[in-house]
mmCIF file of N, CA, C and O in Angstrom:
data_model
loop_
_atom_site.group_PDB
_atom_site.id
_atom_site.type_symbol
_atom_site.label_atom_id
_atom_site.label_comp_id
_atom_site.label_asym_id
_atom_site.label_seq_id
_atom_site.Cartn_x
_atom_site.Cartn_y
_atom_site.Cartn_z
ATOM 1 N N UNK A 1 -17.942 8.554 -13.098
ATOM 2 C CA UNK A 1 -16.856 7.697 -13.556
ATOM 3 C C UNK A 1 -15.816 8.499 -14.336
ATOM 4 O O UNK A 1 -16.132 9.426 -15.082
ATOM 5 N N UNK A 2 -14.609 8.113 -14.134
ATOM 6 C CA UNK A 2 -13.590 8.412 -14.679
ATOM 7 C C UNK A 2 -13.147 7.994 -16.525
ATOM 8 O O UNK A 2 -12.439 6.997 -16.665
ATOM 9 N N UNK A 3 -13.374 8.400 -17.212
ATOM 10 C CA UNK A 3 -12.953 8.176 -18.724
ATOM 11 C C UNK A 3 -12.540 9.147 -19.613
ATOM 12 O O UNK A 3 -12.945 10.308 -19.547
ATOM 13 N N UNK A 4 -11.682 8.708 -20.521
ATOM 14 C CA UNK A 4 -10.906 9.363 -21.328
ATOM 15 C C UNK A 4 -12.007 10.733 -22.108
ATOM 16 O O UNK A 4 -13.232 10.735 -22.222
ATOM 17 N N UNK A 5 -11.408 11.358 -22.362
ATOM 18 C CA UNK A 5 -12.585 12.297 -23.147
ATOM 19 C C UNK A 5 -13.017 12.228 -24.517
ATOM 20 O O UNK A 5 -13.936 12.819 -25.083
ATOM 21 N N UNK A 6 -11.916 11.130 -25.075
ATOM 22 C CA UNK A 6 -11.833 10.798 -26.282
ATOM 23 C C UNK A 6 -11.090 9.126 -26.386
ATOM 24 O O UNK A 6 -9.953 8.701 -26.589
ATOM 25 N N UNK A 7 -12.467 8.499 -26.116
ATOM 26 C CA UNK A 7 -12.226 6.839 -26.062
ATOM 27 C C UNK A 7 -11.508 6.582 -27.578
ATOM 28 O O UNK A 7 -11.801 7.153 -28.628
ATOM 29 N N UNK A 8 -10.437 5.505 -27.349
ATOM 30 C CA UNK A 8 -9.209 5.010 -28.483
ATOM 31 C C UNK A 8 -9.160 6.208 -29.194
ATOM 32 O O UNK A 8 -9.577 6.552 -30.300
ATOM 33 N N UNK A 9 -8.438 6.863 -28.128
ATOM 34 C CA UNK A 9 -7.217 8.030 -28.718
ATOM 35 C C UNK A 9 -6.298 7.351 -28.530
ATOM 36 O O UNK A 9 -6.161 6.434 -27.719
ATOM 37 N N UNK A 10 -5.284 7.951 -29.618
ATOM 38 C CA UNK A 10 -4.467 7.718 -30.172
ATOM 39 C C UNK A 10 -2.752 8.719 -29.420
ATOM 40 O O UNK A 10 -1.535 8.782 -29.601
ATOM 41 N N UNK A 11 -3.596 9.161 -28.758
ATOM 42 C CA UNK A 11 -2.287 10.144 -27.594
ATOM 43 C C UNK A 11 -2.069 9.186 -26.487
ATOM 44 O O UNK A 11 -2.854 8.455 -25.884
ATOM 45 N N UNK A 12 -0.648 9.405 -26.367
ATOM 46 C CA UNK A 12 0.434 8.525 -25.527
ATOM 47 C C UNK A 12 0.002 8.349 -24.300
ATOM 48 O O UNK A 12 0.136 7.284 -23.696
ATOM 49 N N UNK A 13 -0.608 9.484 -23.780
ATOM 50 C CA UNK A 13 -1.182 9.187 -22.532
ATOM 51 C C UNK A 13 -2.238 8.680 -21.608
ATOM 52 O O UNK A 13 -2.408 8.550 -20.395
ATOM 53 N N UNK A 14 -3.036 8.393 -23.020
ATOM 54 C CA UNK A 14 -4.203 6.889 -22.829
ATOM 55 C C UNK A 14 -3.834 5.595 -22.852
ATOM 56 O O UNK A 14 -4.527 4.657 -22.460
ATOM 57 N N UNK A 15 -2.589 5.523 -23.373
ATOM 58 C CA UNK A 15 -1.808 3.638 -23.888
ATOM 59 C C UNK A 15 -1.819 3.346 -22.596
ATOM 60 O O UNK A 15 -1.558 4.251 -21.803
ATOM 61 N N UNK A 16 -2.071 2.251 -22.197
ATOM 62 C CA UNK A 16 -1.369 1.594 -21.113
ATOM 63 C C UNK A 16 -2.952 1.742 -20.195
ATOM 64 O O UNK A 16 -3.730 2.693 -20.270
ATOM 65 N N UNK A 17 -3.118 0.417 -19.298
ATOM 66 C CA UNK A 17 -4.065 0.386 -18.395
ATOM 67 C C UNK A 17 -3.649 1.203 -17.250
ATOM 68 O O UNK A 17 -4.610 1.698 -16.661
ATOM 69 N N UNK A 18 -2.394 1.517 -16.716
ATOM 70 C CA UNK A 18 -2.272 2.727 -15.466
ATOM 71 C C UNK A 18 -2.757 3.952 -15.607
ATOM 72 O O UNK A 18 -3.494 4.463 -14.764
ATOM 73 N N UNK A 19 -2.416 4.486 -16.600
ATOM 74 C CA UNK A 19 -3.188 5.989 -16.652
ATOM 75 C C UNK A 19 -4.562 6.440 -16.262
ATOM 76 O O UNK A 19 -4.850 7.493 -15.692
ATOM 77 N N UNK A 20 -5.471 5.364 -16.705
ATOM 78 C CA UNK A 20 -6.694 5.862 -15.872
ATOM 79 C C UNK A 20 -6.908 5.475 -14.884
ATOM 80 O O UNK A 20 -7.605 6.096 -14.082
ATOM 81 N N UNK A 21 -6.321 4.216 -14.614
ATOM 82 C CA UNK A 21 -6.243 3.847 -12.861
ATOM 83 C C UNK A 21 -5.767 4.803 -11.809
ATOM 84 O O UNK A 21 -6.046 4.745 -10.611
ATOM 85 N N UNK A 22 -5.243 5.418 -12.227
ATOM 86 C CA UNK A 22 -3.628 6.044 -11.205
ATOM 87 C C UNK A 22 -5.065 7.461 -11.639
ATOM 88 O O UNK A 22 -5.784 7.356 -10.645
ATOM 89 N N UNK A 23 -5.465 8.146 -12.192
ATOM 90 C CA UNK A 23 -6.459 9.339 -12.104
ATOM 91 C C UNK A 23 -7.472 8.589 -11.365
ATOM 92 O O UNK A 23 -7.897 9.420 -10.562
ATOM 93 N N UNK A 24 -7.958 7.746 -11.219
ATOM 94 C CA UNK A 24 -9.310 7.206 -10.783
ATOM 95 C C UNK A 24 -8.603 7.307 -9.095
ATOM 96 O O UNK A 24 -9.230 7.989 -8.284
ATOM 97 N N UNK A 25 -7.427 6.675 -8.679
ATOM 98 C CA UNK A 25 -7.265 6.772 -7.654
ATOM 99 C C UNK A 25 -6.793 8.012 -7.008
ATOM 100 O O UNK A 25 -6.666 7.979 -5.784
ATOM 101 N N UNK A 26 -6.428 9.437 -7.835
ATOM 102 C CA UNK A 26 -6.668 10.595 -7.327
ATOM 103 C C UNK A 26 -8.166 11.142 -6.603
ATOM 104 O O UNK A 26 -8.189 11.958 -5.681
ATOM 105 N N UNK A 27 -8.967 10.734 -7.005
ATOM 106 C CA UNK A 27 -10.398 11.416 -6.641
ATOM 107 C C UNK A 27 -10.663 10.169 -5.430
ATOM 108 O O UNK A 27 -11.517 10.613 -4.662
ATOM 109 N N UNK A 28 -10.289 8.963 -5.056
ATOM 110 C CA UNK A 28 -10.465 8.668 -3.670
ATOM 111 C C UNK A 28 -11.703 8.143 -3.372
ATOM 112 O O UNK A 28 -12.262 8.189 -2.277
ATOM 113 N N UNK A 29 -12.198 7.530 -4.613
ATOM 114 C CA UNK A 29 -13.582 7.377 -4.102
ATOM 115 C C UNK A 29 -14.247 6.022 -3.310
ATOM 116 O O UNK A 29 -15.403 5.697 -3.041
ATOM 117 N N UNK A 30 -13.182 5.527 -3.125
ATOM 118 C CA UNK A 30 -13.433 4.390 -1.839
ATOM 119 C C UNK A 30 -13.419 4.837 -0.634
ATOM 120 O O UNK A 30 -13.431 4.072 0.330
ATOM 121 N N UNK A 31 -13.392 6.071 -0.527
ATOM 122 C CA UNK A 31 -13.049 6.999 1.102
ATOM 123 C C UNK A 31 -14.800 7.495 1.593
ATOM 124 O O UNK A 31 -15.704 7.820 0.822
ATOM 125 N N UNK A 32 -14.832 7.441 2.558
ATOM 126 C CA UNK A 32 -16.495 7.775 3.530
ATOM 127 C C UNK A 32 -15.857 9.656 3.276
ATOM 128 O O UNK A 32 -14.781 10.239 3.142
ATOM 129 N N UNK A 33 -17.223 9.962 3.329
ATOM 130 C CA UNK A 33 -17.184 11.337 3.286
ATOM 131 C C UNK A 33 -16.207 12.105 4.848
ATOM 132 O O UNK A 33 -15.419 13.049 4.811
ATOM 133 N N UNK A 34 -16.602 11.355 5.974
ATOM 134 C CA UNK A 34 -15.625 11.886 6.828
ATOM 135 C C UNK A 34 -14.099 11.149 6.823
ATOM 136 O O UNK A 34 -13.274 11.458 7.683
ATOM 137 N N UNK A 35 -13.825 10.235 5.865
ATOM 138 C CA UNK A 35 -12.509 10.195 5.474
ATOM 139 C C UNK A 35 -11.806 11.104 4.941
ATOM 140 O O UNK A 35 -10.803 11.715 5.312
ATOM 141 N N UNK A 36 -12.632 11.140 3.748
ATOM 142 C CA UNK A 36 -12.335 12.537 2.110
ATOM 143 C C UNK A 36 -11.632 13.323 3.266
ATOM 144 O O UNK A 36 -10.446 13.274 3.590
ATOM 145 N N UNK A 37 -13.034 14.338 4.017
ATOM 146 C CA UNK A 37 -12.584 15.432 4.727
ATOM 147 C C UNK A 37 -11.505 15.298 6.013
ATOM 148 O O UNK A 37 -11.226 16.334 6.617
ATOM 149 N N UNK A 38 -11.052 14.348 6.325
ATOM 150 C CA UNK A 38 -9.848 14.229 6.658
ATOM 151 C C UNK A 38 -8.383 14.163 6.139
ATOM 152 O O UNK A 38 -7.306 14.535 6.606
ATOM 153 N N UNK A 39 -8.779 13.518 4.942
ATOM 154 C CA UNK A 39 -7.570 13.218 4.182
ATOM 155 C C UNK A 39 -7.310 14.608 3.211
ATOM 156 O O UNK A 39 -6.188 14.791 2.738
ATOM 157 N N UNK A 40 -8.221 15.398 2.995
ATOM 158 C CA UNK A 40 -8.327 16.979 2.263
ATOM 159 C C UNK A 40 -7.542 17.857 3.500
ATOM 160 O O UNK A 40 -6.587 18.582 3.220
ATOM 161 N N UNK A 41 -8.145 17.688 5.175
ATOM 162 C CA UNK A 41 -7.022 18.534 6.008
ATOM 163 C C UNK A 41 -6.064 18.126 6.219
ATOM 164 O O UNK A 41 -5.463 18.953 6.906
ATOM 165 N N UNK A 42 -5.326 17.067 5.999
ATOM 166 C CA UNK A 42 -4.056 16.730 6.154
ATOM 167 C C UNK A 42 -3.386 17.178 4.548
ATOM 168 O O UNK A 42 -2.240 17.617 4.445
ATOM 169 N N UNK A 43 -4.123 17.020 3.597
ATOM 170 C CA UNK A 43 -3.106 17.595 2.422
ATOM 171 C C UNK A 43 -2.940 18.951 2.695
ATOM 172 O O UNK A 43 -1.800 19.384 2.533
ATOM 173 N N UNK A 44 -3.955 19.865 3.138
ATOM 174 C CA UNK A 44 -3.872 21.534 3.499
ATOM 175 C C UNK A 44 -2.904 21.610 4.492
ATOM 176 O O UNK A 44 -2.071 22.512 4.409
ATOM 177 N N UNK A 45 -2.854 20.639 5.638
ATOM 178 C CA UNK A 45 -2.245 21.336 6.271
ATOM 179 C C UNK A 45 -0.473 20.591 6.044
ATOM 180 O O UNK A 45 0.454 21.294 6.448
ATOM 181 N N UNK A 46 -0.251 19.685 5.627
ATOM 182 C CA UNK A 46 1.127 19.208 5.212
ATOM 183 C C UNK A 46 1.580 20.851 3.761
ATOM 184 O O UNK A 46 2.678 21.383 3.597
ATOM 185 N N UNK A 47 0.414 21.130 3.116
ATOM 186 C CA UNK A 47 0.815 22.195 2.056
ATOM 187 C C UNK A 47 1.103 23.511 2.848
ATOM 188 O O UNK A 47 1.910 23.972 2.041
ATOM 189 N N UNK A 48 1.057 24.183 3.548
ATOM 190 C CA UNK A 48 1.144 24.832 4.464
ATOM 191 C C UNK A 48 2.503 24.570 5.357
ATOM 192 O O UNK A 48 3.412 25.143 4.757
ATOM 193 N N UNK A 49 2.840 24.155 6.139
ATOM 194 C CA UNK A 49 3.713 23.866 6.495
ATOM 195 C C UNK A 49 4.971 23.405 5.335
ATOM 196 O O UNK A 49 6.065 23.562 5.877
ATOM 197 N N UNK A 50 5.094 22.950 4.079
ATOM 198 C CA UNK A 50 5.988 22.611 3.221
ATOM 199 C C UNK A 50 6.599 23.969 2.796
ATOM 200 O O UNK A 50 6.029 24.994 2.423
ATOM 201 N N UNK A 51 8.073 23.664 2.972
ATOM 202 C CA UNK A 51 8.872 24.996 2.193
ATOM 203 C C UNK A 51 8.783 24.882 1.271
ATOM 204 O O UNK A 51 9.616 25.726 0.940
ATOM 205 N N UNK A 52 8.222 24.272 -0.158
ATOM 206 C CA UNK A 52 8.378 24.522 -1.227
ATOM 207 C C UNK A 52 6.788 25.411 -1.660
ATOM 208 O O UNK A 52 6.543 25.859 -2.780
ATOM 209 N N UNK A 53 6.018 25.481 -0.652
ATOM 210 C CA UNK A 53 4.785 26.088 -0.693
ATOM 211 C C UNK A 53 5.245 27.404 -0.188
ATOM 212 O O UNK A 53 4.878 28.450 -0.724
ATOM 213 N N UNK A 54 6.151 27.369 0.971
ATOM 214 C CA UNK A 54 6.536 28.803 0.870
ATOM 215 C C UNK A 54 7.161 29.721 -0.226
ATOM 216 O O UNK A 54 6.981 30.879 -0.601
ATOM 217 N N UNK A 55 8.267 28.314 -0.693
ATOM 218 C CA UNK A 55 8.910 29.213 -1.735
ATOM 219 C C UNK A 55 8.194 29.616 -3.281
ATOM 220 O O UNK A 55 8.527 30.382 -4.186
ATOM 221 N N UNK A 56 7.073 28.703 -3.074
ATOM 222 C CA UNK A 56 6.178 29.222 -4.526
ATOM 223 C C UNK A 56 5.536 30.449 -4.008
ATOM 224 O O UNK A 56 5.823 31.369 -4.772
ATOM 225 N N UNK A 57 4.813 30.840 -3.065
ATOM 226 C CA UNK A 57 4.167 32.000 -2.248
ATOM 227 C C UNK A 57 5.202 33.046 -2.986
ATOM 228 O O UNK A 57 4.943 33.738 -3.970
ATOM 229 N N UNK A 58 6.503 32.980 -2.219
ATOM 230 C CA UNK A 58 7.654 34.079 -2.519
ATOM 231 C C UNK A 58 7.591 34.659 -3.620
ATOM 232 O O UNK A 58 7.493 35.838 -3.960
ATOM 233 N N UNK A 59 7.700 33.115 -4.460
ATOM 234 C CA UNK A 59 7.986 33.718 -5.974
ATOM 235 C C UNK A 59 6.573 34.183 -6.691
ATOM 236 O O UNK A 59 6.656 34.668 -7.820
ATOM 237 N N UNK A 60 5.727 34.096 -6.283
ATOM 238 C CA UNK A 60 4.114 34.769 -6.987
ATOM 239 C C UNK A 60 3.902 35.876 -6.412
ATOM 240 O O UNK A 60 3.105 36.690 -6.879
ATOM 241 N N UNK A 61 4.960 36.200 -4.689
ATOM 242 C CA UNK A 61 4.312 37.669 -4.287
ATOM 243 C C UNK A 61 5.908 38.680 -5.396
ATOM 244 O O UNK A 61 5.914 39.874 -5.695
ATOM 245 N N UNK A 62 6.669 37.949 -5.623
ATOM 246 C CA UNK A 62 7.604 38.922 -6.097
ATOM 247 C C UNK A 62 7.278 39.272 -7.206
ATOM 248 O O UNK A 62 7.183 40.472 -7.465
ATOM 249 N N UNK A 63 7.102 38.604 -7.849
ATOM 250 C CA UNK A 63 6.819 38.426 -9.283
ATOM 251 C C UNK A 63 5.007 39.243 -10.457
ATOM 252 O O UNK A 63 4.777 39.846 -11.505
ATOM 253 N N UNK A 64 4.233 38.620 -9.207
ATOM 254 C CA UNK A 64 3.193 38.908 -9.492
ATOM 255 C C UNK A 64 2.066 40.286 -8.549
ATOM 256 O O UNK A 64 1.062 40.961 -8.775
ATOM 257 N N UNK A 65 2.902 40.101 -7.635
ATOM 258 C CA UNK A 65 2.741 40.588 -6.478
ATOM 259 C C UNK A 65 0.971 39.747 -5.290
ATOM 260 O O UNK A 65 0.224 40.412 -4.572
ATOM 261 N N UNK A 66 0.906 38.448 -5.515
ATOM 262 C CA UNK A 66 0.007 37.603 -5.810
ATOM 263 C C UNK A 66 0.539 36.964 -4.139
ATOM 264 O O UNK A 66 1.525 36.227 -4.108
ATOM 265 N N UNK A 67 -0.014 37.229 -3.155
ATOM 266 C CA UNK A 67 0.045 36.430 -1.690
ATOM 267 C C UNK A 67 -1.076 35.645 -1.163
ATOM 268 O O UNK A 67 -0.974 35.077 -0.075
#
């Protein structure tokens, strides 16, 4: 289960009932295991194909020299 690490904290980003909803629905866990692993190759391969994945590549091999 998904919970704060520090129940009634007092940081802005626990207020409000969306915040842990909206993380709970990152991890997907209403998905069948051969969903997950479908929906994991379509994020790889949409990241891959995206120019802004190229252009982060660019800037970590220039920079860092990191490909």
């Amino acid at each position: 289960p998904v919970s704060p690490a520090f129940p009634g904290s007092q940081l802005p980003c626990f207020h409000g009932s969306s915040t842990i909803r909206h993380l709970k629905e990152r991890f997907h866990m209403n998905l069948t295991e051969e969903q997950l692993q479908l929906l994991v190759e379509q994020m790889v391969d949409g990241s891959m194909r995206s120019i802004t994945t190229k252009l982060y590549d660019g800037f970590q091999y220039l920079t860092n020299g990191i490909m």
